[in-house]
Coordinates of C-alpha atoms and ligand atoms in Angstrom, one line a residue:
M1 CA -13.9 7.6 20.3
N2 CA -11.5 10.5 20.7
F3 CA -8.8 10.6 23.3
E4 CA -10.4 13.8 24.6
E5 CA -13.4 11.8 25.8
L6 CA -11.2 9.4 27.8
C7 CA -10.3 11.9 30.5
L8 CA -6.6 11.2 30.3
D9 CA -3.9 12.8 32.3
P10 CA -2.8 15.9 30.2
R11 CA 0.7 14.6 30.0
I12 CA -0.4 11.3 28.5
F13 CA -2.8 13.1 26.2
R14 CA 0.1 15.2 25.0
A15 CA 2.1 12.1 24.3
V16 CA -0.7 10.4 22.5
T17 CA -1.2 13.5 20.3
E18 CA 2.5 13.6 19.6
M19 CA 2.5 10.0 18.6
G20 CA -0.1 11.0 16.0
F21 CA -3.0 8.8 17.3
E22 CA -6.2 10.2 15.9
Q23 CA -8.7 8.2 17.8
A24 CA -8.7 5.4 20.4
S25 CA -8.8 2.0 18.8
P26 CA -11.9 -0.1 19.7
I27 CA -10.1 -2.0 22.5
Q28 CA -8.7 1.2 23.9
A29 CA -12.1 2.9 23.9
K30 CA -13.5 0.0 25.9
A31 CA -10.6 -0.9 28.2
I32 CA -9.2 2.5 29.2
P33 CA -12.3 3.7 31.1
V34 CA -12.7 0.4 33.0
A35 CA -9.0 0.2 33.9
L36 CA -9.0 3.9 35.0
E37 CA -11.7 3.1 37.5
G38 CA -9.2 0.8 39.1
R39 CA -11.1 -2.4 38.3
D40 CA -9.7 -5.7 37.4
M41 CA -10.1 -6.5 33.8
I42 CA -9.9 -9.3 31.2
G43 CA -9.2 -7.9 27.7
Q44 CA -9.5 -10.0 24.7
A45 CA -7.3 -8.5 22.0
Q46 CA -4.3 -9.5 20.0
T47 CA -1.2 -7.7 18.8
G48 CA -1.8 -4.8 16.4
T49 CA -5.1 -3.7 18.0
G50 CA -3.5 -1.1 20.2
K51 CA -3.7 -3.2 23.3
T52 CA -0.4 -2.0 24.7
A53 CA -1.7 1.5 25.1
A54 CA -5.0 0.1 26.3
F55 CA -3.3 -1.1 29.4
G56 CA -0.2 1.2 29.3
I57 CA -2.2 4.4 29.6
P58 CA -4.2 3.4 32.8
M59 CA -1.1 1.8 34.2
L60 CA 1.0 5.0 33.8
Q61 CA -1.8 7.1 35.3
R62 CA -1.7 5.1 38.5
V63 CA 2.1 5.5 38.9
N64 CA 3.4 8.2 41.1
P65 CA 6.6 9.6 39.5
K66 CA 7.7 11.1 42.9
S67 CA 8.1 7.7 44.4
K68 CA 11.0 5.7 43.1
K69 CA 9.5 2.4 44.2
L70 CA 8.4 -0.3 41.8
Q71 CA 4.7 0.3 41.2
A72 CA 3.6 -1.6 38.1
M73 CA 4.6 -4.7 36.4
V74 CA 3.9 -6.2 33.0
L75 CA 4.6 -9.9 32.2
C76 CA 5.1 -10.7 28.5
P77 CA 5.9 -14.1 26.9
T78 CA 9.0 -13.1 25.0
R79 CA 12.0 -10.8 25.1
E80 CA 10.9 -9.0 21.9
L81 CA 7.5 -8.3 23.3
A82 CA 9.0 -7.0 26.5
I83 CA 11.3 -4.6 24.5
Q84 CA 8.5 -3.5 22.2
C85 CA 6.1 -3.0 25.1
A86 CA 8.6 -1.0 27.1
G87 CA 9.3 1.2 24.1
E88 CA 5.6 2.0 23.7
V89 CA 5.0 2.7 27.4
R90 CA 8.1 5.0 27.4
K91 CA 6.6 6.9 24.6
L92 CA 3.3 7.2 26.3
G93 CA 5.0 8.3 29.5
K94 CA 7.4 10.7 27.7
F95 CA 6.0 13.8 29.5
M96 CA 5.6 12.3 32.9
H97 CA 9.0 13.3 34.2
G98 CA 10.7 11.0 36.5
I99 CA 9.1 7.8 35.3
K100 CA 11.5 4.9 34.6
V101 CA 10.4 1.9 32.6
L102 CA 12.7 -1.1 32.4
P103 CA 12.4 -4.2 30.3
I104 CA 13.9 -7.2 32.0
Y105 CA 14.4 -10.5 30.2
G106 CA 16.6 -13.5 30.0
G107 CA 19.7 -13.4 27.9
Q108 CA 20.6 -9.9 29.2
D109 CA 23.3 -9.4 31.9
I110 CA 21.4 -9.7 35.2
N111 CA 23.9 -7.5 37.0
K112 CA 23.2 -4.7 34.6
Q113 CA 19.5 -5.1 35.3
I114 CA 20.2 -5.1 39.0
R115 CA 22.1 -1.9 38.7
S116 CA 19.2 -0.3 36.8
L117 CA 16.7 -1.5 39.3
K118 CA 18.7 0.0 42.1
G119 CA 18.6 3.4 40.4
G120 CA 14.8 3.4 41.0
V121 CA 12.3 2.0 38.5
Q122 CA 8.6 2.4 38.8
I123 CA 7.5 0.1 35.9
I124 CA 9.1 -3.2 34.8
I125 CA 8.2 -5.1 31.7
G126 CA 9.6 -8.6 31.9
T127 CA 9.4 -12.2 30.9
P128 CA 8.2 -14.5 33.7
G129 CA 11.4 -16.5 34.1
R130 CA 13.7 -13.5 34.6
V131 CA 11.2 -11.8 36.9
I132 CA 11.2 -14.8 39.2
D133 CA 15.0 -14.8 39.1
H134 CA 15.0 -11.3 40.4
M135 CA 12.4 -12.1 43.0
R136 CA 14.6 -14.9 44.3
R137 CA 17.5 -12.5 44.5
H138 CA 15.3 -10.0 46.3
T139 CA 16.3 -7.4 43.7
L140 CA 12.6 -6.6 43.0
K141 CA 10.6 -5.0 45.8
M142 CA 7.0 -6.0 45.3
E143 CA 5.3 -4.3 48.3
E144 CA 4.2 -1.2 46.3
V145 CA 3.1 -2.9 43.1
G146 CA -0.4 -1.5 42.4
T147 CA -0.9 -2.8 38.9
I148 CA 0.0 -6.1 37.3
V149 CA -0.6 -6.7 33.6
L150 CA -0.5 -10.2 32.0
D151 CA 0.1 -9.5 28.4
E152 CA -0.6 -12.2 25.8
A153 CA -1.5 -14.5 28.7
D154 CA -2.4 -17.4 26.4
E155 CA 1.0 -17.3 24.8
M156 CA 2.7 -17.3 28.2
L157 CA 0.7 -20.4 29.2
N158 CA 1.6 -22.1 25.9
M159 CA 5.2 -21.5 26.7
G160 CA 4.9 -23.2 30.0
F161 CA 5.0 -20.1 32.2
R162 CA 1.8 -20.9 34.2
E163 CA 3.7 -21.8 37.4
D164 CA 5.9 -18.7 37.2
I165 CA 3.0 -16.4 36.6
E166 CA 1.2 -17.8 39.6
T167 CA 4.3 -17.5 41.8
V168 CA 4.5 -13.8 40.8
L169 CA 0.8 -13.2 41.4
E170 CA 1.0 -14.9 44.9
K171 CA 3.8 -12.6 45.9
L172 CA 2.1 -9.3 44.9
P173 CA 0.1 -7.2 47.4
E174 CA -3.5 -8.2 47.6
E175 CA -4.6 -4.6 47.1
R176 CA -3.7 -4.2 43.5
Q177 CA -5.2 -4.0 40.1
T178 CA -4.8 -7.0 37.8
L179 CA -5.3 -6.7 34.0
L180 CA -5.2 -9.8 31.9
F181 CA -4.9 -9.6 28.1
S182 CA -5.2 -12.6 25.9
A183 CA -6.1 -13.2 22.3
T184 CA -7.9 -16.4 23.2
M185 CA -9.7 -17.4 26.4
P186 CA -9.0 -21.1 26.9
K187 CA -9.9 -22.8 30.2
P188 CA -6.5 -22.3 32.0
I189 CA -6.8 -18.6 31.4
M190 CA -10.2 -18.5 32.9
E191 CA -8.9 -20.5 35.9
I192 CA -6.2 -17.9 36.5
A193 CA -8.7 -15.1 36.1
Q194 CA -11.0 -16.8 38.6
R195 CA -8.3 -17.3 41.1
Y196 CA -6.4 -14.0 40.9
L197 CA -8.7 -11.4 39.6
V198 CA -11.5 -9.7 41.6
D199 CA -14.8 -9.3 39.9
P200 CA -13.2 -8.6 36.6
E201 CA -14.9 -6.7 33.8
I202 CA -14.6 -8.6 30.5
V203 CA -13.7 -6.3 27.6
K204 CA -13.7 -7.4 24.0
V205 CA -14.4 -6.0 20.7
V206 CA -17.6 -7.5 19.4
K207 CA -17.3 -8.1 15.7
K208 CA -20.1 -7.6 13.3
E209 CA -20.6 -10.0 10.3
L210 CA -18.6 -8.3 7.5
T211 CA -18.8 -8.7 3.8
V212 CA -16.0 -7.6 1.7
P213 CA -16.8 -6.2 -1.7
K214 CA -15.4 -7.9 -4.8
I215 CA -12.1 -6.2 -5.0
D216 CA -8.7 -7.6 -6.0
Q217 CA -6.5 -7.6 -2.9
F218 CA -2.8 -7.9 -2.6
Y219 CA -0.2 -7.6 0.0
Y220 CA 3.6 -7.0 0.0
E221 CA 6.0 -7.9 2.7
V222 CA 8.2 -4.8 3.1
N223 CA 11.1 -3.5 5.1
P224 CA 9.7 -0.7 7.3
R225 CA 12.3 1.7 6.0
K226 CA 11.5 1.1 2.4
K227 CA 7.7 1.5 2.7
N228 CA 7.7 4.8 0.8
E229 CA 9.8 3.5 -2.0
V230 CA 7.6 0.4 -2.4
L231 CA 4.5 2.5 -2.3
S232 CA 5.8 4.8 -5.0
R233 CA 6.7 1.8 -7.1
L234 CA 3.2 0.5 -6.9
L235 CA 1.8 3.9 -7.7
D236 CA 4.0 4.1 -10.8
M237 CA 3.3 0.6 -11.8
Y238 CA -0.5 0.7 -11.5
D239 CA -0.8 4.4 -12.1
P240 CA -4.3 4.7 -10.7
E241 CA -6.3 7.9 -11.6
L242 CA -7.4 8.4 -8.0
S243 CA -5.9 6.6 -5.1
L244 CA -6.6 6.6 -1.4
I245 CA -3.8 5.8 1.0
F246 CA -4.5 4.9 4.6
C247 CA -2.2 5.5 7.5
N248 CA -2.8 4.7 11.2
T249 CA -1.7 8.1 12.6
K250 CA -2.0 11.8 11.7
R251 CA 1.7 12.2 11.9
K252 CA 2.3 9.5 9.3
V253 CA -0.2 11.1 7.0
D254 CA 1.7 14.4 7.2
E255 CA 5.1 12.7 6.7
L256 CA 3.9 10.6 3.8
V257 CA 2.3 13.5 2.0
E258 CA 5.6 15.5 2.2
D259 CA 7.5 12.5 0.9
L260 CA 5.1 11.9 -2.0
K261 CA 5.2 15.5 -2.9
G262 CA 8.9 15.4 -2.9
R263 CA 8.8 12.5 -5.3
G264 CA 6.6 14.6 -7.6
Y265 CA 3.2 13.1 -6.9
F266 CA 0.1 15.2 -6.5
A267 CA -0.8 14.1 -3.0
E268 CA -2.7 15.8 -0.2
G269 CA -3.4 14.7 3.3
L270 CA -6.7 14.5 5.2
H271 CA -7.0 14.1 9.0
G272 CA -8.8 15.4 12.0
D273 CA -6.4 18.3 12.7
L274 CA -7.5 20.1 9.5
K275 CA -10.0 22.9 9.6
Q276 CA -13.3 22.5 7.7
S277 CA -12.1 24.9 5.0
Q278 CA -8.8 23.0 4.5
R279 CA -10.7 19.7 4.3
D280 CA -13.0 21.2 1.6
R281 CA -10.1 22.5 -0.4
V282 CA -8.4 19.1 -0.3
M283 CA -11.6 17.2 -1.1
N284 CA -12.4 19.6 -4.0
G285 CA -8.9 19.0 -5.4
F286 CA -9.4 15.3 -5.2
R287 CA -12.9 15.4 -6.9
N288 CA -11.7 17.6 -9.8
G289 CA -8.5 15.6 -10.3
R290 CA -6.0 18.3 -9.3
T291 CA -4.9 15.9 -6.5
D292 CA -4.8 12.3 -7.5
I293 CA -3.6 10.8 -4.3
L294 CA -5.3 11.3 -1.0
V295 CA -3.6 10.2 2.2
A296 CA -6.0 9.8 5.1
T297 CA -6.6 8.4 8.5
D298 CA -9.6 6.1 9.1
V299 CA -11.5 8.9 10.9
A300 CA -10.9 11.5 8.2
A301 CA -11.8 9.1 5.4
R302 CA -15.3 8.6 6.8
G303 CA -16.6 11.8 5.1
I304 CA -15.2 10.9 1.7
D305 CA -17.8 10.2 -1.0
V306 CA -16.0 9.8 -4.2
D307 CA -16.9 7.0 -6.6
D308 CA -13.9 6.7 -8.8
V309 CA -11.2 5.7 -6.4
E310 CA -9.3 3.1 -8.4
A311 CA -7.0 1.9 -5.7
V312 CA -6.8 1.8 -2.0
F313 CA -3.4 1.4 -0.3
N314 CA -3.0 0.4 3.3
Y315 CA 0.3 2.0 4.1
D316 CA -0.2 0.7 7.6
V317 CA -2.1 -2.5 8.3
P318 CA -5.4 -1.4 10.0
Q319 CA -5.8 -1.8 13.7
D320 CA -9.2 -3.4 13.4
D321 CA -10.6 -5.9 11.0
E322 CA -13.6 -3.7 10.5
Y323 CA -11.4 -0.8 9.4
Y324 CA -9.9 -3.0 6.7
V325 CA -13.4 -3.5 5.2
H326 CA -14.3 0.2 5.5
R327 CA -11.0 1.1 3.8
I328 CA -11.1 -1.1 0.8
G329 CA -14.8 -0.5 0.4
R330 CA -13.8 3.0 -0.8
T331 CA -12.8 1.5 -4.1
G332 CA -14.8 -0.7 -6.6
R333 CA -17.8 1.5 -6.1
A334 CA -20.6 2.2 -8.6
G335 CA -19.9 -1.0 -10.5
K336 CA -16.3 0.0 -11.2
S337 CA -13.4 -2.4 -10.5
G338 CA -11.0 -1.7 -7.7
T339 CA -7.8 -2.9 -6.2
A340 CA -6.5 -2.9 -2.6
F341 CA -2.8 -3.1 -1.7
T342 CA -1.5 -3.6 1.8
L343 CA 2.1 -3.1 3.0
V344 CA 3.0 -5.6 5.7
V345 CA 6.0 -5.4 8.0
G346 CA 7.3 -8.5 9.8
R347 CA 4.8 -10.2 12.1
E348 CA 1.9 -8.0 10.8
V349 CA 1.2 -11.0 8.5
Y350 CA -0.5 -12.5 11.4
K351 CA -2.9 -9.6 11.6
L352 CA -3.5 -10.0 7.9
K353 CA -4.3 -13.7 8.3
D354 CA -6.8 -12.7 11.0
I355 CA -8.4 -10.2 8.7
Q356 CA -8.7 -12.7 6.0
R357 CA -10.2 -15.3 8.2
Y358 CA -12.6 -12.9 9.8
C359 CA -13.6 -11.1 6.6
K360 CA -13.7 -14.4 4.7
T361 CA -11.6 -12.9 2.0
K362 CA -8.4 -13.7 0.2
I363 CA -5.4 -11.3 0.1
K364 CA -2.7 -12.5 -2.2
R365 CA 0.9 -12.0 -1.6
Q366 CA 2.8 -10.4 -4.4
P367 CA 6.5 -9.8 -5.0
I368 CA 7.5 -6.1 -5.0
P369 CA 7.8 -4.9 -8.6
S370 CA 11.4 -4.8 -9.7
K371 CA 13.1 -1.6 -11.0
D372 CA 12.9 -3.2 -14.5
D373 CA 9.1 -3.6 -14.3
I374 CA 8.9 0.1 -13.5
T375 CA 11.4 1.2 -16.1
D376 CA 9.3 -0.5 -18.8
I377 CA 6.1 1.2 -17.6
R378 CA 7.7 4.6 -17.3
A379 CA 9.3 4.3 -20.7
E380 CA 6.0 3.5 -22.2
K381 CA 4.5 6.6 -20.6
I382 CA 7.2 8.8 -21.8
L383 CA 6.9 7.5 -25.3
E384 CA 3.2 8.2 -25.2
Q385 CA 4.0 11.8 -24.3
V386 CA 6.7 11.9 -27.0
R387 CA 4.1 10.9 -29.6
E388 CA 1.7 13.6 -28.4
C389 CA 4.5 16.1 -28.5
I390 CA 5.5 15.2 -32.1
E391 CA 1.8 15.5 -33.1
N392 CA 1.1 18.8 -31.4
T393 CA 4.2 20.8 -31.2
H394 CA 6.5 22.7 -33.7
L395 CA 9.8 20.9 -33.4
R396 CA 11.7 22.7 -36.2
K397 CA 14.0 24.6 -33.9
M398 CA 14.9 21.5 -31.9
I399 CA 15.4 19.4 -35.0
D400 CA 17.9 22.0 -36.3
I401 CA 19.8 22.0 -33.0
L402 CA 20.0 18.2 -33.0
E403 CA 21.1 18.0 -36.6
E404 CA 23.9 20.3 -35.9
Y405 CA 24.9 18.3 -32.8
L406 CA 24.8 15.0 -34.6
E407 CA 27.0 16.3 -37.4
E408 CA 29.6 17.4 -35.0
C409 CA 29.8 14.3 -32.8
D410 CA 29.9 10.6 -33.0
D411 CA 26.7 9.9 -31.2
T412 CA 23.8 8.3 -33.1
A413 CA 20.3 9.8 -33.0
L414 CA 19.2 6.7 -31.1
E415 CA 21.8 7.2 -28.4
V416 CA 20.8 10.8 -28.0
A417 CA 17.1 9.8 -27.7
A418 CA 18.0 7.1 -25.2
A419 CA 20.0 9.6 -23.1
L420 CA 17.2 12.1 -23.1
M421 CA 14.7 9.4 -22.1
M422 CA 17.0 8.4 -19.3
M423 CA 17.2 12.0 -18.1
Q424 CA 13.5 12.3 -18.3
M425 CA 13.0 9.2 -16.2
G426 CA 15.4 10.2 -13.6
Q427 CA 17.9 7.5 -12.7
G428 CA 16.6 7.3 -9.2
E429 CA 18.4 5.5 -6.4
E430 CA 19.1 1.9 -7.1
I431 CA 17.4 0.3 -4.2
Q432 CA 17.1 -3.4 -3.8
L433 CA 13.5 -3.9 -2.7
R434 CA 12.7 -7.3 -4.2
Q435 CA 12.8 -10.0 -1.7
E436 CA 14.6 -13.2 -2.4
D437 CA 12.6 -16.3 -1.9
F438 CA 14.3 -18.3 0.8
G439 CA 11.8 -21.1 0.6
D440 CA 10.5 -22.7 3.7
T441 CA 13.1 -22.3 6.5
G442 CA 10.8 -23.6 9.2
A443 CA 10.2 -20.0 10.5
E444 CA 7.1 -18.3 11.7
P445 CA 5.1 -16.7 8.9
G446 CA 6.8 -13.5 7.7
M447 CA 10.2 -14.6 9.1
V448 CA 13.2 -16.4 7.7
R449 CA 15.1 -18.8 10.0
L450 CA 18.9 -18.4 9.6
F451 CA 21.5 -21.0 10.6
I452 CA 24.7 -19.6 12.2
N453 CA 27.6 -22.0 12.8
I454 CA 28.4 -20.9 16.3
G455 CA 26.8 -22.0 19.6
K456 CA 27.1 -22.5 23.4
K457 CA 30.4 -24.5 23.2
Q458 CA 32.1 -21.5 21.6
R459 CA 31.0 -19.5 24.7
V460 CA 28.6 -17.4 22.8
R461 CA 25.4 -16.0 24.4
I462 CA 22.1 -15.2 22.8
G463 CA 22.8 -11.5 23.5
D464 CA 26.0 -11.7 21.5
V465 CA 24.1 -13.1 18.4
L466 CA 21.4 -10.5 18.8
G467 CA 23.9 -7.7 19.1
A468 CA 25.9 -8.9 16.1
I469 CA 22.9 -9.1 13.9
A470 CA 21.5 -5.8 14.9
G471 CA 24.9 -4.1 14.9
E472 CA 26.0 -5.4 11.5
S473 CA 22.8 -5.1 9.6
G474 CA 21.5 -1.9 11.2
M475 CA 18.2 -3.6 11.7
A476 CA 16.4 -2.8 15.0
G477 CA 17.2 -5.6 17.6
D478 CA 13.5 -5.9 18.5
L479 CA 12.7 -7.2 15.0
V480 CA 14.8 -10.3 15.6
G481 CA 12.5 -13.2 16.4
A482 CA 13.2 -16.5 18.1
I483 CA 16.8 -17.4 18.8
D484 CA 17.5 -21.1 19.5
M485 CA 21.0 -21.9 20.6
Y486 CA 22.6 -25.3 20.5
D487 CA 26.1 -26.5 21.4
N488 CA 27.6 -25.8 18.0
Y489 CA 25.1 -23.8 16.1
T490 CA 22.3 -21.3 16.5
F491 CA 19.0 -20.6 14.7
V492 CA 17.8 -17.0 14.5
E493 CA 14.6 -15.8 12.9
V494 CA 14.5 -12.4 11.2
P495 CA 11.8 -10.7 9.2
R496 CA 11.7 -11.9 5.6
E497 CA 12.3 -8.4 4.3
H498 CA 15.5 -8.1 6.3
A499 CA 16.9 -11.6 5.7
A500 CA 19.0 -10.8 2.6
E501 CA 20.4 -7.7 4.3
V502 CA 21.3 -9.7 7.4
I503 CA 23.0 -12.5 5.5
D504 CA 24.9 -9.9 3.5
A505 CA 25.9 -7.9 6.5
M506 CA 27.1 -11.0 8.4
K507 CA 29.4 -12.1 5.6
N508 CA 32.4 -10.3 7.1
A509 CA 31.1 -10.2 10.7
K510 CA 32.6 -11.8 13.7
I511 CA 30.8 -12.9 16.9
K512 CA 33.0 -13.0 20.0
G513 CA 36.0 -12.6 17.6
K514 CA 35.1 -15.6 15.5
Q515 CA 34.3 -15.5 11.9
V516 CA 30.8 -17.0 11.3
S517 CA 28.8 -18.2 8.4
V518 CA 25.1 -17.3 8.2
E519 CA 22.7 -19.0 5.8
P520 CA 19.0 -19.7 5.4
A521 CA 18.1 -22.8 7.5
N522 CA 16.6 -25.9 6.2
R523 CA 13.1 -26.8 7.2
K524 CA 12.9 -28.3 10.7
Ligands
AMP1 P1 -0.2 -3.0 19.8 O1 -1.5 -3.7 19.5 O2 -0.2 -2.5 21.1 O3 1.0 -3.9 19.5 O4 -0.1 -1.7 18.8 C1 0.2 -1.8 17.5 C2 0.6 -0.4 16.9 O5 -0.4 0.5 16.9 C3 1.7 0.3 17.7 O6 2.7 0.7 16.8 C4 1.1 1.5 18.3 O7 1.9 2.6 18.5 C5 -0.1 1.8 17.4 N1 -1.2 2.4 18.0 C6 -1.7 2.1 19.2 N2 -2.9 2.8 19.5 C7 -3.1 3.6 18.3 C8 -4.1 4.5 18.0 N3 -5.1 4.8 18.8 N4 -4.0 5.1 16.8 C9 -3.0 4.8 15.9 N5 -2.0 3.9 16.2 C10 -2.0 3.3 17.4

């Protein structure tokens, strides 16, 4: 479903377009119309499905930017989620001038939050504990709250927030819309729904039985900033005749095509903004081999009927399990073999696990190829070209020049050949992409748990640790996972692809003026 069909506020439509969303994800297509009607809703969806926009868009549409009163509230289980969700809602509300969105969570200075709240905030996105704290201090005025969203409700219950959630719900005006999102629907969730939601519509994405064609499937855990580099390494390494690369947004398609062209690949993009004539041109180029890499969104790829696609790359993990099957089904056609590669960032591994379970398929983790692996392969290719050149070209003139050169200097012919080969290869930036294997540190999948020798007794707060890690390593703070602080030490989880960087960056860092040591934790 297109966003045009969803009758969005033009300002939100503009934001969605700018974010490069090409079509509504399945949960959005179902949930947005229901929520826009003002009805209560139970949405069954997990992270990565686009659920934030599914409730964020209707929530924003109900907010009146002219009033500075608190009008909508989202409860999330963790600080990271609150920050992420607030970021997404801000982007969606970018063109609704006067709307303020504030994440409020434990670990952050409460007085700072109180000051921000006093300035007038229409939407807060918070963790239950901190929201209750503010309610007790009367720093949150609930009378005008017209929408409440419980995000990842099952997680919140698992974390023991049931009582807090109920306290919040009791305090809200009765005339309000309640949206409950949860990946699973255990009994306590249904009890909350029964008690606090009025005639809710249940929205979930029904899944068809899917069969995955026999295709070799691999995934790579990558640092989000190194995705393009990893992708080009894989392209160099496997050197497929025709490749199809999938991105989740039109914007990403355009950016990636530019980047790949800049790296010397014959790549073209395909998405819904192109005119038919442009699409035809791109498709013809791909069919006749002028273009060997096609970068597309899910929607645009529907019209592609090419049998020889050797490799499919999921630059972004797809938003729906079904998309995954459609995407990789573009390769391995007509009895040919095919390979599918997926780049995974941080907690997206969960989504991949889900895809594997649901599609009953195996996606194997692989280490990112090293620079050496690529050098060997590139050298081989250059040597092939050299052989061809020797066979088919008149080299007399070049031989004369080289003979003269070799007589005059001390270099050997082999050294000259090696230098030319090096120049031909391009030295490229030395980027460390390979991930160290930290073994099992007792972290969530996709994360590494780090041990830091500083804790509560040294008067350190969680915010200090978070700040130091983000500040020193340059990694976005919202990528930091669980932080457990004890008297004399602290455990912090960071995405696996950032772990080496963080450990390195923290070598000379201080927290609250104290030198610290950071190392991978032992298993719990
Ligand atoms: P969520 O499930 O809300 O955590 O969203 C996962 C990611 O998908 C976020 O980075 C969103 O910006 C992105 N996203 C949400 N809706 C769409 C859409 N319709 N098309 C492409 N990307 C989307």
